[in-house]
Short mmCIF file of C-alpha atoms in Angstrom, two decimals:
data_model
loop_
_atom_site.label_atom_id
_atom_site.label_comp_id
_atom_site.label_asym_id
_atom_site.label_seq_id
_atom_site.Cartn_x
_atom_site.Cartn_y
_atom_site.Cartn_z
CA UNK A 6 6.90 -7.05 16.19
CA UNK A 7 5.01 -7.95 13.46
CA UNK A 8 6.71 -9.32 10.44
CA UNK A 9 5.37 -10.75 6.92
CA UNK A 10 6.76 -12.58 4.21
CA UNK A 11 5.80 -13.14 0.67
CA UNK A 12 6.49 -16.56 -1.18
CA UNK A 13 5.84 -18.06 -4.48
CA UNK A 14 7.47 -18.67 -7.89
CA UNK A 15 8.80 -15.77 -9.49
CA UNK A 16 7.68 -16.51 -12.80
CA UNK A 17 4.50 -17.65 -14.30
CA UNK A 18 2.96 -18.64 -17.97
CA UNK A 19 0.34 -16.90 -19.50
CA UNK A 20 -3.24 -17.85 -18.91
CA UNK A 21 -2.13 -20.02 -15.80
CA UNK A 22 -2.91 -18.53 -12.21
CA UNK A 23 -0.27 -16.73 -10.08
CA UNK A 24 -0.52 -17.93 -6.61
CA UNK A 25 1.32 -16.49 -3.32
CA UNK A 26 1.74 -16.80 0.21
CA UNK A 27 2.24 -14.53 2.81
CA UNK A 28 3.43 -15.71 6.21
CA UNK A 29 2.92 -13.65 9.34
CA UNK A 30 5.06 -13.84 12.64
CA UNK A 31 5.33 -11.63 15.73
CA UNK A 32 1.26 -11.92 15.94
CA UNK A 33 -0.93 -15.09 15.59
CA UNK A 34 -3.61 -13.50 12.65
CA UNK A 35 -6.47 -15.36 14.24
CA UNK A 36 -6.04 -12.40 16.88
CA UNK A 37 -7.61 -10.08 14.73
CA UNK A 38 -6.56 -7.93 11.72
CA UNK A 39 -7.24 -7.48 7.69
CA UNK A 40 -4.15 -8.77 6.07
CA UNK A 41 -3.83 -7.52 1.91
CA UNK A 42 -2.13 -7.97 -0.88
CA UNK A 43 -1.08 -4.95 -2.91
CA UNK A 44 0.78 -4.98 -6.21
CA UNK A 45 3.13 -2.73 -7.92
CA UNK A 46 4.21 -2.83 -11.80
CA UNK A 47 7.27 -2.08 -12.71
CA UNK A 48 8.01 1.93 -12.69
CA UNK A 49 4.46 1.83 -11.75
CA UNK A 50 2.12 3.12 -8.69
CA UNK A 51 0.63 0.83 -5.98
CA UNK A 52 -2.38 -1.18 -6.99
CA UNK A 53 -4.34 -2.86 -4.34
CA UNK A 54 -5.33 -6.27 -4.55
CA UNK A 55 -8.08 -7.78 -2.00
CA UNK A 56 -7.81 -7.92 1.74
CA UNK A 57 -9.26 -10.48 4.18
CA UNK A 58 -10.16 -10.37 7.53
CA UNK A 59 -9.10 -13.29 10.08
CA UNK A 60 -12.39 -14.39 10.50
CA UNK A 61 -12.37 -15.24 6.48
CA UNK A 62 -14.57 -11.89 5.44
CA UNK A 63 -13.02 -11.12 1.67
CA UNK A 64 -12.93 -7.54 0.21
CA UNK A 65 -11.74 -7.34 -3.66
CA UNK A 66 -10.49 -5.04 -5.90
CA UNK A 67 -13.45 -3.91 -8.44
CA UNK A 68 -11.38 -4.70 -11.84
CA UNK A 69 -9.84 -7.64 -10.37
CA UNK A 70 -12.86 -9.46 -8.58
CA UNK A 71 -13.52 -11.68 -11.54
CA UNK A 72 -10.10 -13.67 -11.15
CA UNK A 73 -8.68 -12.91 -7.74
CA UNK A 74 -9.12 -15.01 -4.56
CA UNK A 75 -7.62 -14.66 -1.36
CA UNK A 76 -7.96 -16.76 1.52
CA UNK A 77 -6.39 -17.55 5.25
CA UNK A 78 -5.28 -20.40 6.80
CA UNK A 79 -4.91 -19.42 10.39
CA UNK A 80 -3.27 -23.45 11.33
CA UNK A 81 -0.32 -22.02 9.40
CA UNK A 82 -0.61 -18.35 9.94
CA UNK A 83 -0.74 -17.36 6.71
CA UNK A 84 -2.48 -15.81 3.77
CA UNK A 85 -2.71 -16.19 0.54
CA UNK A 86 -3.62 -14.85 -3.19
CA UNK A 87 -4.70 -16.51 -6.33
CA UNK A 88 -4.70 -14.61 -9.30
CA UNK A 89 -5.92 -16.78 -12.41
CA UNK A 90 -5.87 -16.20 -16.57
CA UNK A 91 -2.47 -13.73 -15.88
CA UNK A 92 -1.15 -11.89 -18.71
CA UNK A 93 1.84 -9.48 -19.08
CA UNK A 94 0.13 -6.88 -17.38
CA UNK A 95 0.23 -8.71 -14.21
CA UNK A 96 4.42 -8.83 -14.05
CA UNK A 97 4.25 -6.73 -10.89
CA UNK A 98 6.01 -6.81 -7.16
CA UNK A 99 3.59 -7.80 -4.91
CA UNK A 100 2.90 -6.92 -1.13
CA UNK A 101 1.29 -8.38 1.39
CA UNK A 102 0.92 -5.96 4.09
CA UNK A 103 -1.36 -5.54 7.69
CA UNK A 104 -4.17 -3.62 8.09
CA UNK A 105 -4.76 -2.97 11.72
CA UNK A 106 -7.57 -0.38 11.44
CA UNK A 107 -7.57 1.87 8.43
CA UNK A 108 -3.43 1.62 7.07
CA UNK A 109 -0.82 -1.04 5.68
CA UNK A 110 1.60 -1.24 8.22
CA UNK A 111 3.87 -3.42 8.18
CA UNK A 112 4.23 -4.61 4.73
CA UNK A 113 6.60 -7.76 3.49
CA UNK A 114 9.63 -7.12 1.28
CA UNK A 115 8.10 -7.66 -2.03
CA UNK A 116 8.53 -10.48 -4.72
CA UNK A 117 8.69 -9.88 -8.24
CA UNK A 118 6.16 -12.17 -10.38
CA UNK A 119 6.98 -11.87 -14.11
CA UNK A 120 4.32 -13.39 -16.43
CA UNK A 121 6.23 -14.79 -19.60
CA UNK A 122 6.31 -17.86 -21.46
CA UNK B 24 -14.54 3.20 -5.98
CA UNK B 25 -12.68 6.45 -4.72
CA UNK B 26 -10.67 7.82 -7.11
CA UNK B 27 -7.18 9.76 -5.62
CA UNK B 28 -5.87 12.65 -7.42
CA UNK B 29 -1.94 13.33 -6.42
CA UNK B 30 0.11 15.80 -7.32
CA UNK B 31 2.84 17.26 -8.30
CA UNK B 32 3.67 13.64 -9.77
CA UNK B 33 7.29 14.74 -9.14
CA UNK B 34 9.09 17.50 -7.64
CA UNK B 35 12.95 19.07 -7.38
CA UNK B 36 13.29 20.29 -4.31
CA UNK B 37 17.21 21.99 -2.23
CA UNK B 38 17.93 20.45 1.04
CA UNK B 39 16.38 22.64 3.41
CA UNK B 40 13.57 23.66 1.51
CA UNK B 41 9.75 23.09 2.67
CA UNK B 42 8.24 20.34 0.03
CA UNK B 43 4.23 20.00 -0.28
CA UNK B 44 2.13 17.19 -1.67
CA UNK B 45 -1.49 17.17 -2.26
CA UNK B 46 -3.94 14.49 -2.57
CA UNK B 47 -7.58 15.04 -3.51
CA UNK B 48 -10.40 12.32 -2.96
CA UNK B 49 -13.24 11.51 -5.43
CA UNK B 50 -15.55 12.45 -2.38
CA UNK B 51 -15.60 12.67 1.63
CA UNK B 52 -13.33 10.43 3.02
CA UNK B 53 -13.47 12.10 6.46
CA UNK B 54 -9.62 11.64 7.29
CA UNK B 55 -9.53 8.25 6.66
CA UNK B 56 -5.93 9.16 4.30
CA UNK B 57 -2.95 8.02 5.16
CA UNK B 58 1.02 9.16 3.73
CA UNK B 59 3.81 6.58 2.80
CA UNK B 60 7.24 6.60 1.92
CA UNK B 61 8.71 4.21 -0.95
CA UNK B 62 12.32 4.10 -1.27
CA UNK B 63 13.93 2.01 -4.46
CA UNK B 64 13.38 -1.52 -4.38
CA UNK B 65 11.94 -1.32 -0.56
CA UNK B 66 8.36 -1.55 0.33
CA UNK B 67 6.29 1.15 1.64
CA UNK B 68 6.56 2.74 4.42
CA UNK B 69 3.60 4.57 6.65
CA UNK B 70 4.88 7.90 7.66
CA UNK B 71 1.21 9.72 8.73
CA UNK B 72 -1.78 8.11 9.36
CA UNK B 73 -5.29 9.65 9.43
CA UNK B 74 -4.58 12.57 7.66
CA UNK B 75 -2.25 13.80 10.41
CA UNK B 76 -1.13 11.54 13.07
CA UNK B 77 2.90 10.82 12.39
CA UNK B 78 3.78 6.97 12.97
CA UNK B 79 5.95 6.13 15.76
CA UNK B 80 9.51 6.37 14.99
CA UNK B 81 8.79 9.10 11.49
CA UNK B 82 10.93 12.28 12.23
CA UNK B 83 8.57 15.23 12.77
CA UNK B 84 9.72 16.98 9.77
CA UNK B 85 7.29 14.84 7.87
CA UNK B 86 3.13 16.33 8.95
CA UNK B 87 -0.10 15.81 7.18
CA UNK B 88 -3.15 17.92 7.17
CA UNK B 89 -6.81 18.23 5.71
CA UNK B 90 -10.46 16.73 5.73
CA UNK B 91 -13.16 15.62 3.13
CA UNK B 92 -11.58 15.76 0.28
CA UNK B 93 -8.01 17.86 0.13
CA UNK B 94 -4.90 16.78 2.03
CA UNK B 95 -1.97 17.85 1.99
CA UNK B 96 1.39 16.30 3.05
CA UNK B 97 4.65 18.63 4.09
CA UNK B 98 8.28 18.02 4.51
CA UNK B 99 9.16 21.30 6.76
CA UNK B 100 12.66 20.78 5.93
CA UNK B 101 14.07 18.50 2.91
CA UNK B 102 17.00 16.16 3.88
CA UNK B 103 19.02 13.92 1.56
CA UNK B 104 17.69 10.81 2.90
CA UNK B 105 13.94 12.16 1.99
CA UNK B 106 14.65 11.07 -1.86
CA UNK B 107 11.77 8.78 -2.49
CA UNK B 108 8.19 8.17 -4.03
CA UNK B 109 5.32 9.33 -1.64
CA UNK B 110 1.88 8.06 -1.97
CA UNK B 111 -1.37 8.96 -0.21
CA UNK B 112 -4.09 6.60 0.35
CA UNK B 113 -7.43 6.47 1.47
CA UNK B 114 -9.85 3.47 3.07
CA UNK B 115 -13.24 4.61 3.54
CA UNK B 116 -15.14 1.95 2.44
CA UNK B 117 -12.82 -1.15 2.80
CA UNK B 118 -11.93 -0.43 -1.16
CA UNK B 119 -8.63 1.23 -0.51
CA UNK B 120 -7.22 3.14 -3.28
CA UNK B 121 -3.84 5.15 -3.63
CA UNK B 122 -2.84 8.06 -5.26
CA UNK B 123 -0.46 8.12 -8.38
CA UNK B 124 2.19 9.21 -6.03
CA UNK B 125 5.31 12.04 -6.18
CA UNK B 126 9.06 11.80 -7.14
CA UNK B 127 11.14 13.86 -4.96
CA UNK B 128 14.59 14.74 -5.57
CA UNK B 129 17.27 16.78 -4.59
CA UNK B 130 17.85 19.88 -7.04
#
């Protein structure tokens, strides 16, 4: 059974860059997969993020491409998301989730990242 | 990128009652749209994938129909435990983008 975890600090400065982890176990990702990150503001609808496919191919989010980057480290089996120059509007609870052929399933628990000084 | 409209964005619904949901694509996504479930403070949750196939372990009540561009999502019977936020979402093109999603609660 697949199972993912976020991690990362829960609160981050403006300007600096907001950067999580995502571990995977129940499945080794080098198998195969997209893995993503999706976001969700407070109150707020599901935003996604960028996904990346084990063998490294990236896929971004058109109004977020200029300061998102997401990578893999398969040693470790995880992924992970950098998201640089935050700002208020990026306090959000964000996902990490599996993408086995067209759907997020399963998805992590969530961590709330607050962007305040 | 696709844009999703959703609606109602919420809903009031009696136990018992038949609850729809519609979802309409930018443009053609085949039936490459898929149906979760968000309960507070828990993640999503897949209920119906590819328009209408119900994930493993979702109780049949929940169903999901259409092609192209307009889908539609049905609870044939409300229960209690259906209170939640249900979004649809569509990956065509390795851009996925969800809908603004819908509020149901019990009336």
């Amino acid at each position: 059974q697949v199972q993912l975890q976020e991690s990362g600090p829960g609160l981050v400065k403006p300007s600096e860059t907001l950067s999580l982890t995502c571990t995977v176990s129940g499945y080794s990702i080098s198998s195969g997969n997209y893995w993503g990150w999706i976001r969700q503001p407070p109150g707020k609808g599901l935003e996604w993020i960028a996904s990346i496919y084990h063998s490294g191919s990236t896929y971004y989010n058109p109004s977020l491409k200029s300061r998102v980057s997401i990578s893999v480290d398969t040693s470790k089996n995880q992924f992970s998301l950098k998201l640089s120059s935050v700002t208020a509007a990026d306090t959000a609870v964000y996902y990490c989730a599996s993408v086995a052929v067209r759907w997020f399933d399963p998805w992590g628990q969530g961590t709330l990242v607050t962007v305040s000084s | 990128d696709i844009q999703m409209t959703q609606s109602p964005s919420s809903l009031s619904a009696s136990v018992g009652d038949r609850v729809t949901i519609t979802c309409q694509a930018s443009q053609d996504i085949s039936n490459y749209l898929n149906w979760y479930q968000q309960k507070p403070g828990k993640a999503p949750k897949l209920l119906i994938y590819d328009a209408s196939n119900l994930e493993a372990g979702a109780p049949s009540r929940f169903s999901g129909s259409g092609s192209g561009t307009d889908f539609t999502f049905t609870i044939s019977s409300l229960q209690p435990e259906d209170i939640a936020t249900y979004y649809c979402q569509q990956y065509d093109n390795l851009h996925p983008t969800f809908g603004q999603g819908t509020k149901v609660e019990i009336k």
